[in-house]
Structure formats: C-alpha cells, structure tokens
Short mmCIF file of C-alpha atoms in Angstrom, two decimals:
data_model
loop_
_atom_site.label_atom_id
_atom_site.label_comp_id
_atom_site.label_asym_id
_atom_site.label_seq_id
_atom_site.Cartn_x
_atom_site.Cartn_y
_atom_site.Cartn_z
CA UNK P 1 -10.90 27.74 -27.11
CA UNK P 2 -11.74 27.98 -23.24
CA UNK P 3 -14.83 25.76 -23.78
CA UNK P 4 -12.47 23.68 -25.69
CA UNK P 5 -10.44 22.43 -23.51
CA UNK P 6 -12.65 22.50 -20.47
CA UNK P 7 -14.42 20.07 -23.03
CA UNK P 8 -11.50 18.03 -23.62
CA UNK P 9 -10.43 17.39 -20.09
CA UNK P 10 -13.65 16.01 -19.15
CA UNK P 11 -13.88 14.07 -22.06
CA UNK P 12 -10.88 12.47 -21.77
CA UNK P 13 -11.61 11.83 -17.90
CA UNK P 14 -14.62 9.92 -19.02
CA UNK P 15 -12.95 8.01 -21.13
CA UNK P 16 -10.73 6.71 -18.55
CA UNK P 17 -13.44 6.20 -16.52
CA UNK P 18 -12.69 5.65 -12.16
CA UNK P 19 -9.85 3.70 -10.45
CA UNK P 20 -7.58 5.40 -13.37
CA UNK P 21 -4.77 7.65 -12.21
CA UNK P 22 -4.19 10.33 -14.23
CA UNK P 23 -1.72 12.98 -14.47
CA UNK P 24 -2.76 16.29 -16.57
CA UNK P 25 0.19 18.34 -18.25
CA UNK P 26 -0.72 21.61 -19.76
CA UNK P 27 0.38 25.44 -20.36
CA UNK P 28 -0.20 27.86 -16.94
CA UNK P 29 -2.64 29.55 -19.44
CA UNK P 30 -4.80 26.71 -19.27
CA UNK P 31 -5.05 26.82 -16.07
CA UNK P 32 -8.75 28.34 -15.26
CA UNK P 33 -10.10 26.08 -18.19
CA UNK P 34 -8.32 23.16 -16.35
CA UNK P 35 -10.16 23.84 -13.38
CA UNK P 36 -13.69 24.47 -14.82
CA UNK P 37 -13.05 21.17 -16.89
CA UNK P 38 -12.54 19.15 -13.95
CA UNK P 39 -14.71 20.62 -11.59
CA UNK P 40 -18.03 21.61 -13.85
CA UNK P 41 -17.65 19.97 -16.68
CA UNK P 42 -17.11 16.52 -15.23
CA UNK P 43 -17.30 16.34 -11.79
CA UNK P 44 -20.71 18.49 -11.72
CA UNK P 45 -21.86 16.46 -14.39
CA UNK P 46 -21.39 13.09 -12.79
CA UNK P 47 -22.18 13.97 -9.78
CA UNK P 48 -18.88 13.67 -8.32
CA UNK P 49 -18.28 14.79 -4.75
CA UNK P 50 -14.64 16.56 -5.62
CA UNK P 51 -12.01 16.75 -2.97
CA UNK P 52 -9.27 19.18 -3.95
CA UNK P 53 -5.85 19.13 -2.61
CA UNK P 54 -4.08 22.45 -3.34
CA UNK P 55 -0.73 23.25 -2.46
CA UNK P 56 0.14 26.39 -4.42
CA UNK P 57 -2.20 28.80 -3.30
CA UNK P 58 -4.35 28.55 -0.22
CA UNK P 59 -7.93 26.61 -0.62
CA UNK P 60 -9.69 30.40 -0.12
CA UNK P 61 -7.59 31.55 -3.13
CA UNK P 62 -9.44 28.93 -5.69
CA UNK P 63 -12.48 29.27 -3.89
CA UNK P 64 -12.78 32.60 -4.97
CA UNK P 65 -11.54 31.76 -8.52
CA UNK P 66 -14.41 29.28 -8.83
CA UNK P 67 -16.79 31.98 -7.76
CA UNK P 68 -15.28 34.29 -10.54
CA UNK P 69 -15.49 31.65 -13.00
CA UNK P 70 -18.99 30.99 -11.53
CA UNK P 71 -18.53 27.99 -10.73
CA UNK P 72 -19.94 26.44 -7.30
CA UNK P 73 -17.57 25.89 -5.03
CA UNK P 74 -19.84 24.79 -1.78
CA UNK P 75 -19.62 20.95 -2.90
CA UNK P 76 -15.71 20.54 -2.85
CA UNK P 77 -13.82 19.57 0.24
CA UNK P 78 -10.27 21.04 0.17
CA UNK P 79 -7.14 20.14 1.92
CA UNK P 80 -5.00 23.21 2.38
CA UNK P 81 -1.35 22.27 2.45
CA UNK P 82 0.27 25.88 2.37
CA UNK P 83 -2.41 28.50 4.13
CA UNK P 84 -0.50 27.43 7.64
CA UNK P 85 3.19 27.15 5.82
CA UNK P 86 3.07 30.88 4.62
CA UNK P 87 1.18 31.82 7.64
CA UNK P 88 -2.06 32.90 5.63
CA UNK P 89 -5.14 33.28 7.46
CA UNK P 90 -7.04 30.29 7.89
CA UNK P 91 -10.56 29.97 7.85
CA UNK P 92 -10.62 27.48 11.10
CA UNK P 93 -14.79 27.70 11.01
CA UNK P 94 -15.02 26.70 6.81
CA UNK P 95 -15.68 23.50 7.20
CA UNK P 96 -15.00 22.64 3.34
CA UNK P 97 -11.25 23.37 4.28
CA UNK P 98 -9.49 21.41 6.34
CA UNK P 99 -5.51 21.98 6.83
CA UNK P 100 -2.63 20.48 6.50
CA UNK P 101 0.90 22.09 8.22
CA UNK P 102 2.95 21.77 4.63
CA UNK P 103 3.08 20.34 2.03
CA UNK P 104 6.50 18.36 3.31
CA UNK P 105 3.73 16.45 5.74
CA UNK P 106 2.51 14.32 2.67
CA UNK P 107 1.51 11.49 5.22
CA UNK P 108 -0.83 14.03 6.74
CA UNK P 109 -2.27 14.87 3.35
CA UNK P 110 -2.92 10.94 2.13
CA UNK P 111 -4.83 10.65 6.09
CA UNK P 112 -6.85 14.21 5.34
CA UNK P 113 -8.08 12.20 2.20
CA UNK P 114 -8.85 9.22 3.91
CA UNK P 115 -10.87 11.24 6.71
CA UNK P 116 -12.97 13.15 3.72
CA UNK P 117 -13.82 9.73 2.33
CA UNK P 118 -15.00 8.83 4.82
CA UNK P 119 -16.91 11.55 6.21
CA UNK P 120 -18.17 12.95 2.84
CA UNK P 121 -21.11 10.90 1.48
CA UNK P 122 -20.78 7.81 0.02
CA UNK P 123 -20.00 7.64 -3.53
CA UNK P 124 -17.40 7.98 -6.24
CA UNK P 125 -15.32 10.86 -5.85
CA UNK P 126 -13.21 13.42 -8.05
CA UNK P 127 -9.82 14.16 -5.78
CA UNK P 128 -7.47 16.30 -7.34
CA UNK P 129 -3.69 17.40 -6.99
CA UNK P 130 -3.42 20.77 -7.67
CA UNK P 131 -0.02 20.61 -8.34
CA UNK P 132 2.67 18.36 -8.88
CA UNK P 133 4.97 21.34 -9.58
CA UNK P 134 4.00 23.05 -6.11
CA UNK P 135 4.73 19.57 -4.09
CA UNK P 136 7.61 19.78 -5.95
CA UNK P 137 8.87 22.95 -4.52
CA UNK P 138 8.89 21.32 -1.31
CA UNK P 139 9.31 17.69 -1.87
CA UNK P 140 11.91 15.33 -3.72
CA UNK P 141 10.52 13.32 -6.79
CA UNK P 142 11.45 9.91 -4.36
CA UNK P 143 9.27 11.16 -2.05
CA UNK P 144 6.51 12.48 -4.14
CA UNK P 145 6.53 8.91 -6.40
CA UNK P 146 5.95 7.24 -3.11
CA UNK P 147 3.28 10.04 -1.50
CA UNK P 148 1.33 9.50 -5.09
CA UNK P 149 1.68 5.62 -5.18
CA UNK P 150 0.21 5.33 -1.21
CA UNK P 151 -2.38 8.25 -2.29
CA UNK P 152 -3.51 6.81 -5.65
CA UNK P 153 -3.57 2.99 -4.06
CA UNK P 154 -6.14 3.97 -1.54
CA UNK P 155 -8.43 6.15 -3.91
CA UNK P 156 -8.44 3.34 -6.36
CA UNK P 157 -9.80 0.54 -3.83
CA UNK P 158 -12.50 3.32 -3.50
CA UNK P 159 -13.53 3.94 -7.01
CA UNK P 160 -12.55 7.51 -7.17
CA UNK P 161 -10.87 9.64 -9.94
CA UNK P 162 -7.51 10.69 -8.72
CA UNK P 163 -5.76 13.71 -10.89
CA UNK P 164 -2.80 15.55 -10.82
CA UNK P 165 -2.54 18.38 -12.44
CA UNK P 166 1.03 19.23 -13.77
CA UNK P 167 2.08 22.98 -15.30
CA UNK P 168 4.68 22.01 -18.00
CA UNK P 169 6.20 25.17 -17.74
CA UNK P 170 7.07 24.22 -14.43
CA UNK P 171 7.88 20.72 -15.00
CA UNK P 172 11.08 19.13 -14.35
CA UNK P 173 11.88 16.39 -16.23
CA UNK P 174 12.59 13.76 -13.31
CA UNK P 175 9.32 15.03 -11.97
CA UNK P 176 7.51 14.60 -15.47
CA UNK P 177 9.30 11.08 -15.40
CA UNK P 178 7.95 10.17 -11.53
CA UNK P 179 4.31 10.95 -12.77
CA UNK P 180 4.48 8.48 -16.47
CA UNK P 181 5.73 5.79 -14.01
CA UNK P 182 3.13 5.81 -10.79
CA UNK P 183 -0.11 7.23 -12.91
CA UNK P 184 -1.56 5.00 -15.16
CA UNK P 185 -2.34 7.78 -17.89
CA UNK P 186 -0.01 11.15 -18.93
CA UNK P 187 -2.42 13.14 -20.85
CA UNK P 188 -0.93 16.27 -22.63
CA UNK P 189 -3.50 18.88 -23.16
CA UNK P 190 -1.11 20.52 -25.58
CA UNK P 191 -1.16 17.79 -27.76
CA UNK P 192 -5.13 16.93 -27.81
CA UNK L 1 -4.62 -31.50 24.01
CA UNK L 2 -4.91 -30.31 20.78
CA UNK L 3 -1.83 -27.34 20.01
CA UNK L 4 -2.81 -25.07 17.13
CA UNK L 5 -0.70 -22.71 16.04
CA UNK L 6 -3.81 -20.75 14.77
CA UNK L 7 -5.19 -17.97 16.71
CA UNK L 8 -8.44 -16.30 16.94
CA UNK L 9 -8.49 -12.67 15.98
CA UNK L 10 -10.02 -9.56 18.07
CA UNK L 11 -10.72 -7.22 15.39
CA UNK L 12 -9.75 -3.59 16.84
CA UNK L 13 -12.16 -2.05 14.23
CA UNK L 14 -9.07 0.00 13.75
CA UNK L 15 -9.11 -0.52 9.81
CA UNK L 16 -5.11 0.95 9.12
CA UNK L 17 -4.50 -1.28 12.66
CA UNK L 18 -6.05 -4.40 11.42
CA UNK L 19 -4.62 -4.63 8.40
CA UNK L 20 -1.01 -4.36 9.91
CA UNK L 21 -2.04 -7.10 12.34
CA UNK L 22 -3.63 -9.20 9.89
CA UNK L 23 -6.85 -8.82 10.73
CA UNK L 24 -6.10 -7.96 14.92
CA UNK L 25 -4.88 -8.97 17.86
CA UNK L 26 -4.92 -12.50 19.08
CA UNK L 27 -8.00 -13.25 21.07
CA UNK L 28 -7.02 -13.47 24.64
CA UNK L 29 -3.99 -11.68 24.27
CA UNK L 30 -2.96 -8.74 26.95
CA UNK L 31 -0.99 -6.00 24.58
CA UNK L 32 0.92 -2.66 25.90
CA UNK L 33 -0.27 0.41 24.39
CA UNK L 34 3.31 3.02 25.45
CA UNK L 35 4.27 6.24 24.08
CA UNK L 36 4.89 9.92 25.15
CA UNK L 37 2.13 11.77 26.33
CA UNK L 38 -0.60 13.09 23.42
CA UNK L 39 0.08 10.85 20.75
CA UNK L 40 -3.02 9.28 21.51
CA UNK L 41 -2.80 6.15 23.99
CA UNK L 42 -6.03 6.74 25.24
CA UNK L 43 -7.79 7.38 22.15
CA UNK L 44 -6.52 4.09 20.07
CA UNK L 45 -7.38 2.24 23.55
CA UNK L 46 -10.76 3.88 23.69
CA UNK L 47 -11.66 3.12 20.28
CA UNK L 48 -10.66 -0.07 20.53
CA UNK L 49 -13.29 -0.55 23.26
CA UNK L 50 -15.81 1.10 21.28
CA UNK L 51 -15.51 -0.17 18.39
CA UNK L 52 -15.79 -4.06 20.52
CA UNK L 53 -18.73 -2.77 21.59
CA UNK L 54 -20.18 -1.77 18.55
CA UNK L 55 -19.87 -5.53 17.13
CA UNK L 56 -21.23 -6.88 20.27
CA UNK L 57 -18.26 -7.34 22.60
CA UNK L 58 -19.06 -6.45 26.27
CA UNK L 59 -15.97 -3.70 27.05
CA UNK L 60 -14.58 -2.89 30.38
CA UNK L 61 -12.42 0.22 30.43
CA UNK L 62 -10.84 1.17 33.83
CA UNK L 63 -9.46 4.68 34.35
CA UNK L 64 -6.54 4.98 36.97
CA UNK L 65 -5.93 8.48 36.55
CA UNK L 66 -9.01 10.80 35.22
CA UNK L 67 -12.49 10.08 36.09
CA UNK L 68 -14.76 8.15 33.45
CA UNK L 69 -16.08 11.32 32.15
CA UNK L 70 -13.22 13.17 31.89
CA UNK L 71 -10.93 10.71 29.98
CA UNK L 72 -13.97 10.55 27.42
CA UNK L 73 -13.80 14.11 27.09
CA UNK L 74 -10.17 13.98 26.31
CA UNK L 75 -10.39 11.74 23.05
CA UNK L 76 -11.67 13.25 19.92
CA UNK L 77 -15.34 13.46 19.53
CA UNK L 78 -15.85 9.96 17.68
CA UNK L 79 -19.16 9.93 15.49
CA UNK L 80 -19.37 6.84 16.19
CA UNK L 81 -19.51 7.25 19.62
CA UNK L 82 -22.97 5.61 20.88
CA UNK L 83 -23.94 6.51 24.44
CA UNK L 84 -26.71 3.60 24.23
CA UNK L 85 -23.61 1.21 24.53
CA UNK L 86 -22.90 2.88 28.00
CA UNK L 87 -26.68 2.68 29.27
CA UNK L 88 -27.27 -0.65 28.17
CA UNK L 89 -24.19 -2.01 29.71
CA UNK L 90 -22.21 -3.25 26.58
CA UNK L 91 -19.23 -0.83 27.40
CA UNK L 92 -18.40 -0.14 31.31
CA UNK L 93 -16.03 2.69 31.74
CA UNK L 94 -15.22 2.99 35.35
CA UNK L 95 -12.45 3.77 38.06
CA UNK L 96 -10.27 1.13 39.02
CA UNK L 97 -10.54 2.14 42.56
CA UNK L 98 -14.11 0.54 42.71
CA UNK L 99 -12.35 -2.44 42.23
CA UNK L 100 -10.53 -1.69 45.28
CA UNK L 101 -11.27 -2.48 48.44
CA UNK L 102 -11.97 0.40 51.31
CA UNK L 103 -11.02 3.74 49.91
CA UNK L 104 -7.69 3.20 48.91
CA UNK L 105 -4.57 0.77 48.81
CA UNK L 106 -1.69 3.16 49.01
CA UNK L 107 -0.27 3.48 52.62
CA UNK L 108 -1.67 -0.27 53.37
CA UNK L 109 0.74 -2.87 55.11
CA UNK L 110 0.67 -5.49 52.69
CA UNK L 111 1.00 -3.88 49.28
CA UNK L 112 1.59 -7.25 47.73
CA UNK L 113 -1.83 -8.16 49.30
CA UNK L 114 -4.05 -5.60 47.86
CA UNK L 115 -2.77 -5.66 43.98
CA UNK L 116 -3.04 -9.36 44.50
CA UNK L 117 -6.55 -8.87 45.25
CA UNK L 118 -7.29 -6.10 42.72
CA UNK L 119 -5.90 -9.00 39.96
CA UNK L 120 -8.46 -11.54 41.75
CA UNK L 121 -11.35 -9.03 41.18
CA UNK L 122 -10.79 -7.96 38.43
CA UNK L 123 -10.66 -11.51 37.02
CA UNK L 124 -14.00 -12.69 39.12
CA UNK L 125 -15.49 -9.56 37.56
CA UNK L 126 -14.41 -10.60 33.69
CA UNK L 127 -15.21 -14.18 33.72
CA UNK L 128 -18.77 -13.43 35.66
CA UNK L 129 -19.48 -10.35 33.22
CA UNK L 130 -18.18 -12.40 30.03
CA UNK L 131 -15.90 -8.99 29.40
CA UNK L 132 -14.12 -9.77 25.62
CA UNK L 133 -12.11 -6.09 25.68
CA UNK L 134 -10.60 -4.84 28.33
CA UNK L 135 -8.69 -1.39 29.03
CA UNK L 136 -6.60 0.06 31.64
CA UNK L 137 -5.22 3.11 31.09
CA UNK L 138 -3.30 4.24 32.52
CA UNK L 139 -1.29 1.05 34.01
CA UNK L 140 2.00 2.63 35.44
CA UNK L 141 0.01 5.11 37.80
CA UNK L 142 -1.61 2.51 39.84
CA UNK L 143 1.38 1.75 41.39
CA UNK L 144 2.98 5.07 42.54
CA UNK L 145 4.39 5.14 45.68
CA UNK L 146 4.70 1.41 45.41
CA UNK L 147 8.30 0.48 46.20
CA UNK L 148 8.40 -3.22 45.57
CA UNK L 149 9.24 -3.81 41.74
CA UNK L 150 7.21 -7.41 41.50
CA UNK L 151 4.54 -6.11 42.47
CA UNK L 152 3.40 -4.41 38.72
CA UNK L 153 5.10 -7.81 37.42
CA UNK L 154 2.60 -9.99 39.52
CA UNK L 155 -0.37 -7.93 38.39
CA UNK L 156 0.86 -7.66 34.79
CA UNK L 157 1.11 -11.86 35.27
CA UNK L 158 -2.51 -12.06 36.48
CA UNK L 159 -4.40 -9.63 34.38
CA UNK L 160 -2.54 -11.60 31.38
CA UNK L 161 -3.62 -14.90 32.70
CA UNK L 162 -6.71 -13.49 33.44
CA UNK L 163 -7.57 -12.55 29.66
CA UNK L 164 -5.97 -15.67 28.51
CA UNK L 165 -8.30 -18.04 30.25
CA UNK L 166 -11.46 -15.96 29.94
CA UNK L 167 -11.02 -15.27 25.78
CA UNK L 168 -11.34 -11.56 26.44
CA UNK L 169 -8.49 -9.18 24.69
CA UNK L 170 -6.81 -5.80 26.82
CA UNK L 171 -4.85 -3.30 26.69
CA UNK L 172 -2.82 -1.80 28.75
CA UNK L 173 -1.74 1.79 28.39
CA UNK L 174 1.35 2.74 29.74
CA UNK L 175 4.60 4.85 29.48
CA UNK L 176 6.85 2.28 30.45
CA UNK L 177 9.79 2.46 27.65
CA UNK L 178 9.17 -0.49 24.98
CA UNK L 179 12.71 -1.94 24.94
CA UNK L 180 13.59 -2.25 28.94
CA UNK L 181 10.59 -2.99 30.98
CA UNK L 182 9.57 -5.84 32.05
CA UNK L 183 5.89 -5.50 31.08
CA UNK L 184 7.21 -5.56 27.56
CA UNK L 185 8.59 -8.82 28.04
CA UNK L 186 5.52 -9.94 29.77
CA UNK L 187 2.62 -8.36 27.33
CA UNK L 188 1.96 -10.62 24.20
CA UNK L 189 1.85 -7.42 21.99
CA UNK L 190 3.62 -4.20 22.60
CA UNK L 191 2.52 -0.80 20.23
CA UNK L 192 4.70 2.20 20.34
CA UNK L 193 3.13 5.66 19.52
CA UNK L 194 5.02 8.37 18.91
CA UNK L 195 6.01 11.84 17.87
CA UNK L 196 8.80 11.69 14.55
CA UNK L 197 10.55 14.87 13.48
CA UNK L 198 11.73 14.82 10.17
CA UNK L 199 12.87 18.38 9.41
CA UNK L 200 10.53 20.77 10.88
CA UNK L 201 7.63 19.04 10.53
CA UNK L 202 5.97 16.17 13.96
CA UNK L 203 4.41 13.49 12.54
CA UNK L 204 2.78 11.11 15.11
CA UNK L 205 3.24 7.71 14.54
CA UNK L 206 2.25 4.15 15.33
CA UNK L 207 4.83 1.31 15.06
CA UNK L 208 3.84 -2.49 16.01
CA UNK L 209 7.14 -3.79 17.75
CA UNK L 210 5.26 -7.53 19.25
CA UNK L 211 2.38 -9.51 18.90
CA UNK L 212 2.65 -12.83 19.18
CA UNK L 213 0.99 -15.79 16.89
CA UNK L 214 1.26 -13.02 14.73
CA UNK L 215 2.98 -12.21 11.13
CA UNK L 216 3.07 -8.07 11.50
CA UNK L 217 4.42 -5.20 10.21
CA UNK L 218 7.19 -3.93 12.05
CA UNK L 219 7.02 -0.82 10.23
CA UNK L 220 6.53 2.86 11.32
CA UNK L 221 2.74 4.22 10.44
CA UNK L 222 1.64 8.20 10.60
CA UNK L 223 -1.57 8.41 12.40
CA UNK L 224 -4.29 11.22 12.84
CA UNK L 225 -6.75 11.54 15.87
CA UNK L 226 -10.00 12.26 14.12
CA UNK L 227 -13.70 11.92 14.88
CA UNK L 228 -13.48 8.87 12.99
CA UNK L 229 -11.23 7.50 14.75
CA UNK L 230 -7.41 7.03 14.46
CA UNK L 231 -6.54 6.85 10.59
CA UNK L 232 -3.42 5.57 9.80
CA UNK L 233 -1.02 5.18 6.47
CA UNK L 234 2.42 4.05 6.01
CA UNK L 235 5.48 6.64 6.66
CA UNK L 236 7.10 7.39 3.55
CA UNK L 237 11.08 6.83 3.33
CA UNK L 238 11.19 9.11 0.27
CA UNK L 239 13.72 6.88 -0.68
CA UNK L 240 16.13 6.14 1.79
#
C-alpha cells in the first residue's frame, strides 16, 4: 500500500510534467508515503533539486523523518517558516535551512524561493508546500490564493514543479476551493 | 531639434527593479534613493553600481559618510561582487572629500563657493572619465552645518545637469522625506524603502513613487538583502 501510493504520486507528477501547479489532497496517514513519493520516488529519480517549504513542523523535524524513512535528505533546501515562530532552536550553521520569521511573512517565503533558485544549481526544480492546512492556521484563504498565485507564477517561468500538499482532514472547504482555482491540477490521492 | 518622447534605459541589473521600471531608469536621469536607516539604501545603490560595472559601465560611487571600505563591508556579501572591477578601474568607490579642495569645506567663508565647485568637479571628472553610473550616498550629510537652504538645491541642480548632459545615470541616497523636500521635486526618479508592519511581522519594502519618461508601478514591493542581491516581489493585499 505504502509503495503504492508513493508510486502513484510520482506517477501522476510525471504525467503533469513541469510548469504544472499542483495541489495534493490526501488522508494524514498518507503522509510519510506522500513525502517519500515526492521526494525519492520522483524528485530523486529525475534528478530534481527539491526545495521544501514547511510550515507545520520545523525543517529539522522532516529532516529527521527522511532519515527514518531513509531517505536522503542532504539534497533539499528548506525554508523554515515556524522554527523562529514557536521559538524552536534553529540550526543558524545548516545551510540546507534557511528561515523565515512566520508563516504570516508569505512575501518573505516567495523571496526565500527566489534566492534558492538562484543560488542552487541550475536546473528544474521540485518546490513543495508542505502544507496548505498549516499556512492556513496562520493565514486567510485571500491571502494564501494570492501568496500561491505570486509563488506558482515565478516557479513556472522557471520550469519547476510546484506542489502543495493539502491534509483533507484538515481542509476547509474555502481553502480546498482557493487551491482548485489558482493550481492548475487538484489531485485526490483518495480517489486514485 | 529632434524631441522624442523615447528614452534610453540604464538597466539597474536589479531584475524585480527593472521589471517595475520597464526595463530601468532613464539614461541620464539623477533618481533619489530615501528611506529610514537599514532598509538597504546603500545596498540597492551599491548594486546598482556593480551590477553597471559588470555590463561594462564605468561606476563612480562617492561615500560622504563611511570610508570606501567600510560602506562595502556594510552591504551583504554579493557573489557577484568582482574585486577585478575595482583594480581595473571600471568601478571607483571613493570619498567625496577628494573631490574637495584643501582638507575640508565646512567652516569656509563662501559655502556657496565650495559646493559650487564640488558640482564643477565632479562634472569635469564624469565627462573626462566617461562615468555612466554614478552614486552618492549619502547626499544629506554633505551639507551639515550648512545653513543656507539653496545651497543642496544648487548642487542637486548641477549634479542633475551634470548626468543629463554626460548620458551617465545616479543616484542619490538620502533621508530627505519623499513628499516635502525639494530634492524630490528636483530628482527625475524618487524610490522609497521602507520598513511595513502589518501585525507583528516588518516587512521591508521598496515602492517607486517618480521616474519620469517612465510608465511604473506605483506599487509597494517586499524586498530581501541577500548575497544575490536585493530580491524583490509584490506585497500581497490579501484582499483588501
């Protein structure tokens, strides 16, 4: 089941191919299968420099998750939106994490993504939302539309794979609504 | 006489700047660079100078306040900082009191005299040099202690001349507030950086208020200081 759906998340990311915006909806449970979808399955395998924004847990956190799922985690640039907000300690000297103040400063997130693109190498890249329900915590749906529409503008001039990954437990509806109008793809997990 | 309403463009090399200036300033044009202190004056003025230097464009940055060294130290480390451009001429950075004559101009009789004479050497020195970007930074502290209020007017008069009629572009970086002073009135573009609070959170920003010959943005724009350079990206209303 696990191998599943990592399976079916890169598969359908292929299909879209780059310059798509997509938004993923699936069950919390999913979750770790999400991530190993995204990050080994496809990213790994097309040689996708990954740049991961997280805003639920700090950039450490998933680090270490992607260790336990043995995954590699020393090729993805994160932007940490909450370590600073919750007063975590921040790793100042990781260089793969750079942070952001909160995640209400969603101008300062869109510029952190500009700087990686820039300073990673060249190439397409995988950048990922990890999670629309998190931003949403902290952010109106108004606001969020327009942080994604600026975000996903730039990233498509550049050829990269934007996602955003969305926990439909956690989903509101005006937030599920926001995401089917500024992506260009809603893909239910559930429902592959 | 042929009038053209078309003007040249000056590329900052600023890409988020550019773009709100269709494509930069106006060659030839003298622009005001104001804001609070630390929301990066001297690093959008710097890498404006840089960056003209980079593409070819002999640069000419005078410091009024900090020495050369120390006002490069102050600015992020740029990676595309090249200290080649520095030995080899293309960019000068230097203190505007070696434009000065004697050892200083405060205290002198004539006031009017000396800033008269900076403007003249400071013009000779462009049009022999072929200077295209020019920076003072910061403009306002030259004239402390000076009493007469023409005086910064006169100067502000000739430098603008000055980079009308020798094609090069400048900037002048200054505190002066956008929407009363008379170097805003003067300057053919005026930039306001800036610190915005919106709940808890400072975001600096960037917001074009002038530039002549020029269809802009009058938006406001969040920017970052980075080693690339200052990034920029439109402020979002969330709506309202």
């Amino acid at each position: 089941m696990s191998e599943d759906v990592s399976a079916v998340v890169a598969g359908k990311l292929n299909e879209v191919g780059p310059s798509v915006a997509v938004a993923l909806e699936f069950s919390m449970s999913a979750y770790f299968d999400v991530l190993r979808g995204l990050v080994d399955n496809f990213a790994r395998e097309k040689g996708l420099q990954c740049i991961y924004i997280t805003s639920a847990v700090p950039a450490r956190t998933i680090q270490g998750t992607l260790e336990a799922l043995e995954i590699d985690p020393s090729g993805i640039s994160f932007v940490d939106t909450i370590s600073q907000m919750i007063m975590e300690k921040m790793e100042r000297e990781n260089r793969s994490i750079i942070y952001v103040e909160s995640p209400t400063v969603l101008e300062n997130v869109v510029l952190k993504v500009d700087y990686l693109t820039r300073k990673l190498d060249v190439g397409p890249k995988l950048v990922v939302v990890d999670s629309i329900n998190s931003l949403a915590i902290h952010n109106d749906a108004k606001m969020l539309s327009e942080f994604l529409h600026v975000l996903i503008s730039g990233l498509s001039a550049k050829e990269a794979y934007p996602v955003i990954l969305s926990m439909q437990e956690q989903l509101r509806p005006e937030v599920h609504e926001m995401l089917t109008l500024v992506c260009d793809r809603v893909i239910n997990l559930s429902e592959s | 006489m042929i009038l053209s309403g078309h003007k040249a463009r000056c590329a900052t090399g600023i890409e988020g700047l550019d773009s709100i200036l269709g494509g930069g300033f106006p060659r030839g044009s003298l622009v005001l660079v104001t804001g609070v202190p630390g929301v990066g004056k001297t690093s959008l003025a710097l890498e404006f100078a840089l960056r003209g230097a980079i593409m070819g464009e002999k640069g000419l940055v005078l410091t009024t306040v900090e020495r050369p060294q120390k006002m490069v130290a102050s600015v992020p480390e740029f990676d595309f900082y090249d200290q080649g451009l520095i030995d080899n001429g293309t960019l000068e950075i230097r203190e505007i009191m070696e434009f000065v004559d004697g050892d200083s101009m405060y205290g002198a009789h004539d006031m009017r005299e000396h800033f008269a004479k900076l403007g003249e050497t400071i013009s000779s020195y462009i049009a022999k040099n072929r200077v295209q970007r020019m920076v003072i930074d910061t403009y306002h502290t030259i004239f402390y202690g000076v009493k007469e209020d023409t005086i910064p007017r006169d100067l502000l008069l000739s430098l603008s001349d000055t980079m009308y009629n020798n094609d090069c572009t400048g900037i002048l970086v200054t505190d002066a507030s956008p929407s009363t002073s008379l170097e805003s009135v003067i300057a053919d573009g005026v930039i306001v950086l800036g610190n915005y609070e919106r709940r808890s959170d400072l975001l600096r920003t960037l917001q074009v208020l002038k530039m002549k010959a020029t269809s802009h943005s009058r938006a406001k724009y969040v920017i970052d200081l980075t080693d690339c350079g200052v990034l920029i990206t439109p402020m979002l209303r969330g709506g309202a």
